[in-house]
Coordinates of C-alpha atoms and ligand atoms in Angstrom, one line a residue:
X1 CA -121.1 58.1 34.3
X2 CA -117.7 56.6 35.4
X3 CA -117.1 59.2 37.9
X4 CA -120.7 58.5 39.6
X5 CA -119.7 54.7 39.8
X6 CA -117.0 56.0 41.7
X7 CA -118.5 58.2 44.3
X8 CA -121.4 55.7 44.7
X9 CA -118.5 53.2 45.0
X10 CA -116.6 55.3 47.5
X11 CA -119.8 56.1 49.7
X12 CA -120.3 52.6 49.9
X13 CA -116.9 51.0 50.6
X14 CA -117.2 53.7 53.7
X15 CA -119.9 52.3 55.1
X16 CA -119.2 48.6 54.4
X17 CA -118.3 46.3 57.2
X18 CA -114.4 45.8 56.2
X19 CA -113.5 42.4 56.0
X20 CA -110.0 42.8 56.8
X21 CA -109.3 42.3 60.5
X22 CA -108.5 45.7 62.0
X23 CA -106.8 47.1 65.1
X24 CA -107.0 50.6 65.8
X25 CA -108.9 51.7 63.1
X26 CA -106.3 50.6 60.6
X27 CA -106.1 46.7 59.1
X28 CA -104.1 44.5 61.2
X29 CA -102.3 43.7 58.3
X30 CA -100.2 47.0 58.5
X31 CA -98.5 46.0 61.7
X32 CA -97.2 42.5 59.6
X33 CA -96.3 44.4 56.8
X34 CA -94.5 47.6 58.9
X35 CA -92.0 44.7 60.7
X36 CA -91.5 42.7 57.1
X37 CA -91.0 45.9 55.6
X38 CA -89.1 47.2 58.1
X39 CA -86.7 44.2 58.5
X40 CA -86.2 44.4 54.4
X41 CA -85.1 48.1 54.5
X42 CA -83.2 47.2 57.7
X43 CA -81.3 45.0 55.4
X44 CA -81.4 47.3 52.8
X45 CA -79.9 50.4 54.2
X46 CA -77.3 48.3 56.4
X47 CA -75.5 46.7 53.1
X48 CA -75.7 50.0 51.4
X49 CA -74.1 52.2 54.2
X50 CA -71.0 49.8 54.1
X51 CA -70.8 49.7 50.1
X52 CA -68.7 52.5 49.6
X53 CA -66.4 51.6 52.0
X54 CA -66.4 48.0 51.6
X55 CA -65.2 49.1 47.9
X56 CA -62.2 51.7 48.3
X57 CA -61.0 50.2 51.6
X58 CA -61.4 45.9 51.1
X59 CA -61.7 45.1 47.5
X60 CA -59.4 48.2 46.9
X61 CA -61.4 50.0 43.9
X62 CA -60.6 53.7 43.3
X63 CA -63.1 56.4 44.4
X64 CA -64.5 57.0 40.9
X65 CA -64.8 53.3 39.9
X66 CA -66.9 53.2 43.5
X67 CA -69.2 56.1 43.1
X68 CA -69.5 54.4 39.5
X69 CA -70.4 50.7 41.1
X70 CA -73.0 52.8 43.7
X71 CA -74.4 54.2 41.3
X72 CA -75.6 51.7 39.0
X73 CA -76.4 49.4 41.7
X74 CA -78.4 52.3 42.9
X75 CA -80.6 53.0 40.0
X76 CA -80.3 49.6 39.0
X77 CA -82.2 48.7 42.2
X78 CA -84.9 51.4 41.8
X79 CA -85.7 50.4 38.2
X80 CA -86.4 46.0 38.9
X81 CA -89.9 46.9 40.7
X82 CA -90.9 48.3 37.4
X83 CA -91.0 44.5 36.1
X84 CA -91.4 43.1 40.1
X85 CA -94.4 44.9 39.5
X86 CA -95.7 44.2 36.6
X87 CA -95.1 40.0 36.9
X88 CA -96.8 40.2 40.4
X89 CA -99.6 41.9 38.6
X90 CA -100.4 39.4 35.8
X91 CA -98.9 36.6 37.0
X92 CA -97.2 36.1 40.7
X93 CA -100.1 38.1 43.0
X94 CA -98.3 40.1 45.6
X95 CA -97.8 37.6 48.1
X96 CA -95.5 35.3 45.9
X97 CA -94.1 37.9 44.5
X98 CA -92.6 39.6 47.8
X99 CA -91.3 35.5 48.7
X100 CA -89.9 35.4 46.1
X101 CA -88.1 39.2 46.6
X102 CA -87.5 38.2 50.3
X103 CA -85.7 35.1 49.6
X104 CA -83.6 36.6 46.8
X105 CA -82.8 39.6 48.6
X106 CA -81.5 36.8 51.7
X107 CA -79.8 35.3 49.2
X108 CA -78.3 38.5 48.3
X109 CA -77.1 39.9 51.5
X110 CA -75.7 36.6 52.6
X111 CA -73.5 36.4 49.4
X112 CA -72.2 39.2 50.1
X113 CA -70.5 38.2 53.2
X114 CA -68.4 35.8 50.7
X115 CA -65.7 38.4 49.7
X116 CA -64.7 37.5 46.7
X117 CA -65.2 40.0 43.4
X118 CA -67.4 37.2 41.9
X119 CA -70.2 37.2 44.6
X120 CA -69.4 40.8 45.2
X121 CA -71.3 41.4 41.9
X122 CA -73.1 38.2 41.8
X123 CA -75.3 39.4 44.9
X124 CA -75.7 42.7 44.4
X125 CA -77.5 41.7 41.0
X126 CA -79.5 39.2 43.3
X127 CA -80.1 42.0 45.9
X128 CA -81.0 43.8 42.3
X129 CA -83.4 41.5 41.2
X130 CA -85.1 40.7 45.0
X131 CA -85.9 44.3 45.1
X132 CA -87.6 43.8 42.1
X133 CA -90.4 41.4 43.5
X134 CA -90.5 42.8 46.8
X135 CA -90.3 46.5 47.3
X136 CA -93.4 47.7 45.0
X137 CA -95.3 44.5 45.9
X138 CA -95.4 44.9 49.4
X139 CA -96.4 48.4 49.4
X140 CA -99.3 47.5 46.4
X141 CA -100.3 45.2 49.5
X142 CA -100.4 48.2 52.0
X143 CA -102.9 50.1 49.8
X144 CA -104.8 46.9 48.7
X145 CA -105.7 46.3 53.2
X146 CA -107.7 50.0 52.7
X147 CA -110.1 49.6 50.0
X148 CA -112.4 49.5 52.5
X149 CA -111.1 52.7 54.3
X150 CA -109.5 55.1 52.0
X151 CA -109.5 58.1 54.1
X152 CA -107.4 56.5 56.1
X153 CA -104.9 55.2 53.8
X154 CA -102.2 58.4 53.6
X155 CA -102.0 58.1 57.3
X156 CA -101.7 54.1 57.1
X157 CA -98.9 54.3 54.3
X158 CA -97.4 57.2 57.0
X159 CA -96.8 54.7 59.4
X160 CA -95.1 52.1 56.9
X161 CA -93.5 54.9 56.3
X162 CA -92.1 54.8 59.8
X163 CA -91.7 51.5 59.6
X164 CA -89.0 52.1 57.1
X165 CA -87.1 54.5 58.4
X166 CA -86.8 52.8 61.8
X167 CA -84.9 49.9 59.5
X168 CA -82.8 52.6 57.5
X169 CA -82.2 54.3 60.8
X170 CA -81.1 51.6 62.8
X171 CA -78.7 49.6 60.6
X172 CA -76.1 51.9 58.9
X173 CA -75.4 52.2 62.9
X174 CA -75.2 48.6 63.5
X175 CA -74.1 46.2 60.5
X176 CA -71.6 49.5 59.7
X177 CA -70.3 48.8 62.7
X178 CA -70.4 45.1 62.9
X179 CA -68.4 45.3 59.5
X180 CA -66.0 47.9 60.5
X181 CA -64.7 46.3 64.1
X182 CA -65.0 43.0 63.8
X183 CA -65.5 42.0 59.5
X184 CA -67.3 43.1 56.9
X185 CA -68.9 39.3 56.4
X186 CA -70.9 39.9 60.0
X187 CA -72.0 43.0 58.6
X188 CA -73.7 41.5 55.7
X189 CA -74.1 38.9 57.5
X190 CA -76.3 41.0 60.4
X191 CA -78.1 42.6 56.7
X192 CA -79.1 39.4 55.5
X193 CA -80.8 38.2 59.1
X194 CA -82.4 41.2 59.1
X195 CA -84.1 40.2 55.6
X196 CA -84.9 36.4 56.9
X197 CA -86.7 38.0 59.8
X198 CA -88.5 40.2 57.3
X199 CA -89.8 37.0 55.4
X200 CA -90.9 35.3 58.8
X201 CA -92.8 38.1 59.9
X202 CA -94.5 38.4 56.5
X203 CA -95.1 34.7 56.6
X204 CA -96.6 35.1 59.9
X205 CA -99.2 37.8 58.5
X206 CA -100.4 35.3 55.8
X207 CA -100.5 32.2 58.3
X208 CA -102.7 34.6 60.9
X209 CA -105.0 35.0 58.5
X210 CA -104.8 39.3 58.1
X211 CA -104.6 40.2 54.8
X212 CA -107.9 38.9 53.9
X213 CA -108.3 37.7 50.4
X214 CA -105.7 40.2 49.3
X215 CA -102.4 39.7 47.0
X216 CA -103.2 36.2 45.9
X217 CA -102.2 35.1 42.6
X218 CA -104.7 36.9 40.1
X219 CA -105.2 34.4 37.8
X220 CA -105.1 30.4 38.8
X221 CA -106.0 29.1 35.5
X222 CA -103.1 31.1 34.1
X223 CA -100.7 30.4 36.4
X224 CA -100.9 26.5 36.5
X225 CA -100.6 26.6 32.6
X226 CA -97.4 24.7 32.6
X227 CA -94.4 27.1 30.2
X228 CA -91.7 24.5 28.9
X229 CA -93.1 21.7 31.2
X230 CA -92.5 24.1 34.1
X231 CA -94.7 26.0 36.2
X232 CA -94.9 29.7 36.0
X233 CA -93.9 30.0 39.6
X234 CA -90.4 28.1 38.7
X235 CA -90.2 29.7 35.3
X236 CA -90.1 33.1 37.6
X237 CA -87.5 31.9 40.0
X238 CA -85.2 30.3 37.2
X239 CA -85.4 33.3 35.1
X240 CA -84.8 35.7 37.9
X241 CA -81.2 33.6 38.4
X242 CA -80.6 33.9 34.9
X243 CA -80.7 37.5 34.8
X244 CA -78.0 37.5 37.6
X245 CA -75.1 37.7 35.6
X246 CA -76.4 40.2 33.1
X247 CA -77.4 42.6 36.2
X248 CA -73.9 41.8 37.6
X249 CA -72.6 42.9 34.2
X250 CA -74.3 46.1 34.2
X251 CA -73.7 46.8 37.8
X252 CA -69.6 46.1 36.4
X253 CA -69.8 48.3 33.5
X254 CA -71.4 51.4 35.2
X255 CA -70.2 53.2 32.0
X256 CA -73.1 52.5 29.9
X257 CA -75.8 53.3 32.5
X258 CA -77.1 56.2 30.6
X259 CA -77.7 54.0 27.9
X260 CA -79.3 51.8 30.0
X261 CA -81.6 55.0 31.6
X262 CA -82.9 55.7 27.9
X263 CA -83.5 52.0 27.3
X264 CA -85.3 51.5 30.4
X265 CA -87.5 55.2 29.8
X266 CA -87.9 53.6 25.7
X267 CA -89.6 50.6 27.4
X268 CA -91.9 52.5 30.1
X269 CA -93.2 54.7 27.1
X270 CA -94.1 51.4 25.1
X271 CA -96.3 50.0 27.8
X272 CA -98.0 52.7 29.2
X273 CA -98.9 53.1 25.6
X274 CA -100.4 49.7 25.8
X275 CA -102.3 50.5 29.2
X276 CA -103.5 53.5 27.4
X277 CA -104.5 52.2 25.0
X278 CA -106.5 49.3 27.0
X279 CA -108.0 51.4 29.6
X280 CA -110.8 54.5 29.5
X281 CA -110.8 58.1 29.3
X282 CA -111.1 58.7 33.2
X283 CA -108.0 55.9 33.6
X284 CA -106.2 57.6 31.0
X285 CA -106.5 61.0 33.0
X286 CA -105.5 59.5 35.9
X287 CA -102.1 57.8 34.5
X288 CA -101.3 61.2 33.1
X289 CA -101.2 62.0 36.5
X290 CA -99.5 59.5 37.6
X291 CA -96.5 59.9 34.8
X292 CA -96.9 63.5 36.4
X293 CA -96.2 62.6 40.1
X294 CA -93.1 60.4 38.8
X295 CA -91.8 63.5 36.7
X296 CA -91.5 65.9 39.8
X297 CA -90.8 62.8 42.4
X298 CA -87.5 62.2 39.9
X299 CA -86.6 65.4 40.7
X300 CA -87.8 65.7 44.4
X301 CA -85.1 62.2 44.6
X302 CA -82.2 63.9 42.4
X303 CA -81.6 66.7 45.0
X304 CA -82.7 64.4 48.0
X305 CA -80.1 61.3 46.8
X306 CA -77.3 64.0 47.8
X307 CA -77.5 63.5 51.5
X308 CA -75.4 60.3 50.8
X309 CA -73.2 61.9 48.5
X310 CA -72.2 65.7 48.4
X311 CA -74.1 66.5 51.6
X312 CA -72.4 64.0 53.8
X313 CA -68.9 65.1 52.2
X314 CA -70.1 69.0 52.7
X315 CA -70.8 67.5 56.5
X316 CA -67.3 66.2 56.6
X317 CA -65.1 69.6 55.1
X318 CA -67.2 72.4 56.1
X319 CA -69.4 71.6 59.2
X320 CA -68.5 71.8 62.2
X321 CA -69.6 68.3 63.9
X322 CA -70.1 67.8 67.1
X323 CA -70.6 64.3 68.9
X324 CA -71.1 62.6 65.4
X325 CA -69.2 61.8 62.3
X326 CA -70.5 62.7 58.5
X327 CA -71.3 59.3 57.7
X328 CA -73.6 59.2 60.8
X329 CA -75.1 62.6 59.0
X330 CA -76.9 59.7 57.3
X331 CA -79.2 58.9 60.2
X332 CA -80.4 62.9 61.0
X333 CA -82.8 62.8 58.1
X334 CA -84.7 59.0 59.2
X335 CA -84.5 60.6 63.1
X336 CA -86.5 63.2 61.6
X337 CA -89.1 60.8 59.5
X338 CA -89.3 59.1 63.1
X339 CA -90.1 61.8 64.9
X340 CA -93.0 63.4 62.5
X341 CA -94.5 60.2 61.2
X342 CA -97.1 60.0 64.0
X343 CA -97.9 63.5 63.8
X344 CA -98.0 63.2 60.3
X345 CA -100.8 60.4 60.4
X346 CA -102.7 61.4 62.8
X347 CA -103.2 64.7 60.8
X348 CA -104.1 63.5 57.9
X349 CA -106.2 61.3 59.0
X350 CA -107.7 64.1 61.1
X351 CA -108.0 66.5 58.2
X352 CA -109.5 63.8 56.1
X353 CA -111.9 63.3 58.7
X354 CA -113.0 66.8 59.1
X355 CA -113.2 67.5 54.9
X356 CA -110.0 69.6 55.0
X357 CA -107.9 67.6 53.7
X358 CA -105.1 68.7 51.8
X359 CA -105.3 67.2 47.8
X360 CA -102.4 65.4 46.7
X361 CA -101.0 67.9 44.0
X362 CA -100.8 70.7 46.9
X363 CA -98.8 68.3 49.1
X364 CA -96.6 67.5 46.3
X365 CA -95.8 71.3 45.7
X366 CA -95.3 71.8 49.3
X367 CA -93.3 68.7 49.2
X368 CA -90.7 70.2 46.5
X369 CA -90.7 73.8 48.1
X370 CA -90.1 72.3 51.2
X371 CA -86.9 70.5 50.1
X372 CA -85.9 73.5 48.5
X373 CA -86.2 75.6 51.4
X374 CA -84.0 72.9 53.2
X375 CA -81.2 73.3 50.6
X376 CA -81.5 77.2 51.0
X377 CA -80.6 76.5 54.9
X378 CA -77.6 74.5 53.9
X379 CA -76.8 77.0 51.8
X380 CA -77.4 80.1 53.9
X381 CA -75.2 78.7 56.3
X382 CA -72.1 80.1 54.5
X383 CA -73.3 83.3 56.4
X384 CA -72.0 82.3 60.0
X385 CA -69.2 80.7 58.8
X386 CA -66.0 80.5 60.8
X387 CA -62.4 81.8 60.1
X388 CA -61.2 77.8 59.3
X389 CA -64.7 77.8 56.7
X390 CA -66.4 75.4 59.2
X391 CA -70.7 76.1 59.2
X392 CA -72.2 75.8 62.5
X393 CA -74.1 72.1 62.7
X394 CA -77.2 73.9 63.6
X395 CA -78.0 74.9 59.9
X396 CA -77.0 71.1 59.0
X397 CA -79.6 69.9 61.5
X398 CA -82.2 72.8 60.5
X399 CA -82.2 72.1 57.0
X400 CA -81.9 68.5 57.0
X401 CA -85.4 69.0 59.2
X402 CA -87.4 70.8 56.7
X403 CA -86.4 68.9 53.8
X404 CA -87.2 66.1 55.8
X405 CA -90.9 67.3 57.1
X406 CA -90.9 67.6 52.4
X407 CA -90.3 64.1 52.8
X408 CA -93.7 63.4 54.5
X409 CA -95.4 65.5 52.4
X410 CA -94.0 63.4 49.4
X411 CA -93.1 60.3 49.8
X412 CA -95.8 57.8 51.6
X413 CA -98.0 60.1 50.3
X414 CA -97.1 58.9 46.3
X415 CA -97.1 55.6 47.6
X416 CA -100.5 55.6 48.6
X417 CA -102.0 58.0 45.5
X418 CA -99.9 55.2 43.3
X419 CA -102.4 52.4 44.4
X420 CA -105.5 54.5 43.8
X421 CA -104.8 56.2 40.5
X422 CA -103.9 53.0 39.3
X423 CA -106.2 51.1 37.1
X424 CA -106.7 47.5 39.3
X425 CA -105.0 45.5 36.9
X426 CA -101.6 47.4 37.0
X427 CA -100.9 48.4 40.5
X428 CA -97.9 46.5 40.7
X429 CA -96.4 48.0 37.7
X430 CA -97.6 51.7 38.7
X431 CA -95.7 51.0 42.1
X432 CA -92.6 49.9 39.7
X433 CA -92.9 53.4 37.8
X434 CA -92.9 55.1 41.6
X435 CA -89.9 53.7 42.2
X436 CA -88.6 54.7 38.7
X437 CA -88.6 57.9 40.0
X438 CA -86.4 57.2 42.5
X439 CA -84.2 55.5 40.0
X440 CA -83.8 58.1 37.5
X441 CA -83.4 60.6 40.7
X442 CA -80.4 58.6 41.6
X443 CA -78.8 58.5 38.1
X444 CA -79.7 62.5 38.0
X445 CA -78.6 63.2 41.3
X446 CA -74.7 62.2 40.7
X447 CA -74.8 64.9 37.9
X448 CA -75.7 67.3 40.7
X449 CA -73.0 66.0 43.4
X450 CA -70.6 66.7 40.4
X451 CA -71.7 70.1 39.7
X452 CA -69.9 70.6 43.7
X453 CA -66.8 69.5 42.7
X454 CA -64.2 72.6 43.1
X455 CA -62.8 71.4 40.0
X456 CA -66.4 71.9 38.0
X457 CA -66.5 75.3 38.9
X458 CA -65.3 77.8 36.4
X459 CA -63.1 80.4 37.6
X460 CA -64.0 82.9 35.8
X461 CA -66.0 86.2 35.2
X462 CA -68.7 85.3 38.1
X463 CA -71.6 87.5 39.6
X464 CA -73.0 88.3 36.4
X465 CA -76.1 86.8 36.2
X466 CA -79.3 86.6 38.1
X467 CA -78.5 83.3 39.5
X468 CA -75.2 83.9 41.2
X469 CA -76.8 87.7 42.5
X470 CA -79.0 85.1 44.3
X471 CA -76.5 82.8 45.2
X472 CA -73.9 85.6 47.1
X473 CA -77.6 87.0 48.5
X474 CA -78.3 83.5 50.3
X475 CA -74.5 82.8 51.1
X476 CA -72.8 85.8 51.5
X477 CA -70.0 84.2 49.2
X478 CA -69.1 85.0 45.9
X479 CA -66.7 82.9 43.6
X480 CA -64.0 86.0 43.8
X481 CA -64.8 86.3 47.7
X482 CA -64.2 82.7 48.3
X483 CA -61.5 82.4 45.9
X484 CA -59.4 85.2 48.1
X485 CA -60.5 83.5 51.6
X486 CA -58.4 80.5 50.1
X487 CA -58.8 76.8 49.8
X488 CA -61.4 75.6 52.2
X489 CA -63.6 78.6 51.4
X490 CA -63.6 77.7 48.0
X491 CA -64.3 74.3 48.9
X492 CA -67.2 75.3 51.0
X493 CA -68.8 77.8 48.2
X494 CA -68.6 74.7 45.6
X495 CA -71.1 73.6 48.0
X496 CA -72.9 76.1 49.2
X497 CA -73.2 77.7 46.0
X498 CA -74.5 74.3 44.3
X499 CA -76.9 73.9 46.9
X500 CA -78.3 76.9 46.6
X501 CA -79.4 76.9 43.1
X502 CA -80.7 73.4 43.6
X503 CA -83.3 74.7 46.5
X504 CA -84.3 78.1 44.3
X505 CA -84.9 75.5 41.7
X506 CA -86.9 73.4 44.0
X507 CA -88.9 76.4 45.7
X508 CA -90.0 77.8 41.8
X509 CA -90.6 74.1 40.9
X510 CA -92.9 74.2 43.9
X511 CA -94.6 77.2 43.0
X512 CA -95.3 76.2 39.6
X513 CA -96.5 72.9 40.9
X514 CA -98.9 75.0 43.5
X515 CA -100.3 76.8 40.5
X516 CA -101.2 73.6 38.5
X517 CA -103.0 71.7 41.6
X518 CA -106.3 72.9 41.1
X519 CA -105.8 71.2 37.0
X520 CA -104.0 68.3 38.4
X521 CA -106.8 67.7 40.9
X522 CA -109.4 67.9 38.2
X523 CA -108.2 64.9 36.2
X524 CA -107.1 62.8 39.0
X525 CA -110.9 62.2 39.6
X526 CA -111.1 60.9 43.0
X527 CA -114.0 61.9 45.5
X528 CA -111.5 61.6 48.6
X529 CA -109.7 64.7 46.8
Ligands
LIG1 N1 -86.6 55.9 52.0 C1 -87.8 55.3 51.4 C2 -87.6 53.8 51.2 O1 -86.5 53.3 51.4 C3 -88.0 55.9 50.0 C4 -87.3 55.3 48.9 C5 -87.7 55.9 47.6 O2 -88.8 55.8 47.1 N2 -86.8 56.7 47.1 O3 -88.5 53.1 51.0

């Protein structure tokens, strides 16, 4: 019965006059929302390219209390959407919420151009926190602008897409440099602009009228219901700054984030016990699917995270660069994203359009065999390796462009599906549990960049199992070969080897995850599948 509500409901909405302004067959509102969002990740990506640095070479912190710093800021940053989310959905509505993120995140980046210790920490929690109310809220608002047009709305969530990785492109080139010649504080400085031009853009959108009756507060009765004399609005904003020095504190004692990671997974379970609890049997299916998307996306982000870590150091030891440095590695992979996302949503949209459209599950599979295949390249570069154990930058390139074209098929693509699997009520905390994903990908994926340490590796009795067969097959190294070769041979198997197993792991996940789409499809009940 539920499922023919939903057809009927789906046949309608396509014939339905949309009353969201549109351009181009997509709502206007996407072009507002591609420059805000753009602006916030141009922010984003600028502060976090000059972190590491700004760490080990200005505030003088050792390499492992750095990578320890990055990487609870990093998972710290993934894991505030979760209650972003889930505030904007009961209380805030999307707009305020992402104002409120905006300004915080502004806030953040500005702070950070004070270099001092205390607002070192004090802003990345605010960064933190902004996150929090803006990064799932404005994508909930992406998918909210297609309820009228839902085959287009993997091709629209391509182009934010874009929009993203034109920010994440262009500033690691430009506040990174900013910071580096002439002082870190115009670095974060240029970061935080680049968020205040976000908010003005967004502010624009709402004053031109183009996101409809979308992302307003959900509930006005409940919101004016004054909390401690204060409104809720306030409450938010005063709370959020309270929190600052507790997410400082975490971000300072990186030790304990694996505590934290089991905390934060203890609390997901409780409430999506609640909204299973609350919601039917067909909702219930489809937030099994959901938990499913975020299982494999964790992983599809653990091997994907190393391009800032182990892959940009195997860039800097063993590739032979030409005409860039390994930091600038960093940009290849948003090039790519550039490049394909028009392609991308034009067919999709065109496949959709002509009832061949790919289902979701499939393009997930092909999303994780994809990466893996990528991995394999990096790997199997080992086999034109020159005398000084330098890879040729052609294999760098080639694999960072299929995991890359993985991305497409994985990324915007769980946005969108978030936002229609979703029950209405909890968009804004399914989006938080999207970015979860990328969260406990980031916590998992500093495991992995250990795992290419020479150190880790053990030196003896290799070649003996199926794995490292596989390994010397992809390679042509084995630990005894590349322990005779000598030092930077060793160095580059620790990588190559490591990267390898990662992308056979990926390519089987991929095939398991092939074989289960037709049962995944089933209880995801959407017609547009
Ligand atoms: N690069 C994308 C972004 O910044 C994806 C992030 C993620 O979900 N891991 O939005």
């Amino acid at each position: 019965m539920i499922n023919q509500i939903t057809k009927e409901q789906v046949t309608k909405n396509r014939t339905k006059k949309p009353d969201i302004p549109q351009v181009f067959g997509h709502p206007k509102g996407l072009i507002y929302l591609f420059f805000a969002e753009l602006w916030e990740r141009f922010s984003f990506y600028g502060m976090k390219a000059m972190l590491i640095i700004y760490m080990t070479s200005h505030l003088m912190y050792s390499d492992e209390f750095s990578f320890g710093v990055f990487a609870s800021y990093g998972s710290l940053v993934y894991a505030s959407p979760l209650i972003g989310g889930m505030l904007a959905d009961k209380i805030l509505g999307y707009r305020k919420a992402i104002i409120l993120g905006g300004i915080l995140m502004t806030l953040g980046h500005l702070g950070l151009a004070i270099e001092t210790p205390l607002f070192f920490y004090g802003s990345l929690a605010i960064i933190v926190i902004g996150n929090g109310f803006f990064k799932p809220n404005i994508s909930s608002l992406v998918g909210k602008l297609y309820k009228d047009n839902e085959e287009k709305k993997d091709g629209g969530f391509t182009l934010f897409y874009l929009g993203i990785n034109l920010g994440a492109m262009l500033s690691p080139l430009l506040c990174a440099w900013l910071g580096v010649t002439y002082g870190w504080h115009y670095g974060f400085g240029l970061a935080g602009l680049g968020m205040i031009t976000g908010l003005i853009v967004f502010y624009k959108g709402i004053n031109d009228g183009v996101f409809g009756q979308e992302g307003l507060i959900p509930d006005l009765e409940n919101f004016n219901r004054k909390v401690l004399g204060l409104n809720k609005n306030h409450l938010i904003s005063i709370c959020s700054f309270l929190c600052v020095p507790v997410v400082a504190l975490l971000i300072y004692y990186h030790e304990f984030g694996e505590y934290l990671m089991w905390l934060i997974l203890l609390g997901i379970s409780l409430v999506l016990t609640s909204i299973f609890r609350a919601v039917n049997n067909i909702e219930r299916q489809r937030l099994t699917v959901v938990i499913y998307f975020t299982i494999l996306a964790s992983l599809f982000w653990a091997l994907f995270e190393q391009a800032g870590s182990s892959i940009t150091l195997f860039a800097d030891r063993n590739v032979n660069l030409i005409g860039i440095n390994a930091s600038q590695t960093n940009s290849i992979g948003s090039g790519f994203i550039i490049l394909l996302a028009i392609p991308f949503a034009w067919l999709w949209t065109y496949l959709s359009k002509n009832n061949r459209d790919l289902n979701t599950p499939v393009k997930f599979a092909i999303g994780l065999f994809l990466l893996g295949i990528g991995f394999i390249i990096f790997g199997y570069s080992a086999q034109n390796v020159d005398q000084m154990g330098q890879t040729p930058m052609f294999y760098l390139f080639g694999g960072y462009f299929i995991y890359t074209v993985g991305e497409m098929f994985l990324s915007p693509i769980g946005l969108s599906k978030m936002t229609e699997l979703s029950p209405p009520k909890y968009i804004g905390f399914i989006m938080g549990m999207w970015f979860l994903a990328t969260s406990i990908g980031s916590f998992l994926s500093g495991k992995i960049a250990k795992m290419t340490t020479v150190s880790s590796k053990n030196t003896s009795g290799s070649e003996n199992n199926f794995l490292d067969k596989a390994v010397e097959l992809v390679t042509g190294l084995s630990q005894d070969k590349a322990q005779q070769m000598g030092e930077s041979f060793q160095q580059l198997y620790s990588y190559v080897s490591t990267f390898t197993t990662v992308g056979l792991f990926a390519v089987a996940l991929g095939i398991l995850a092939f074989i289960i789409s037709p049962f995944i499809k089933k209880l995801m009940h959407l017609e547009n599948e």
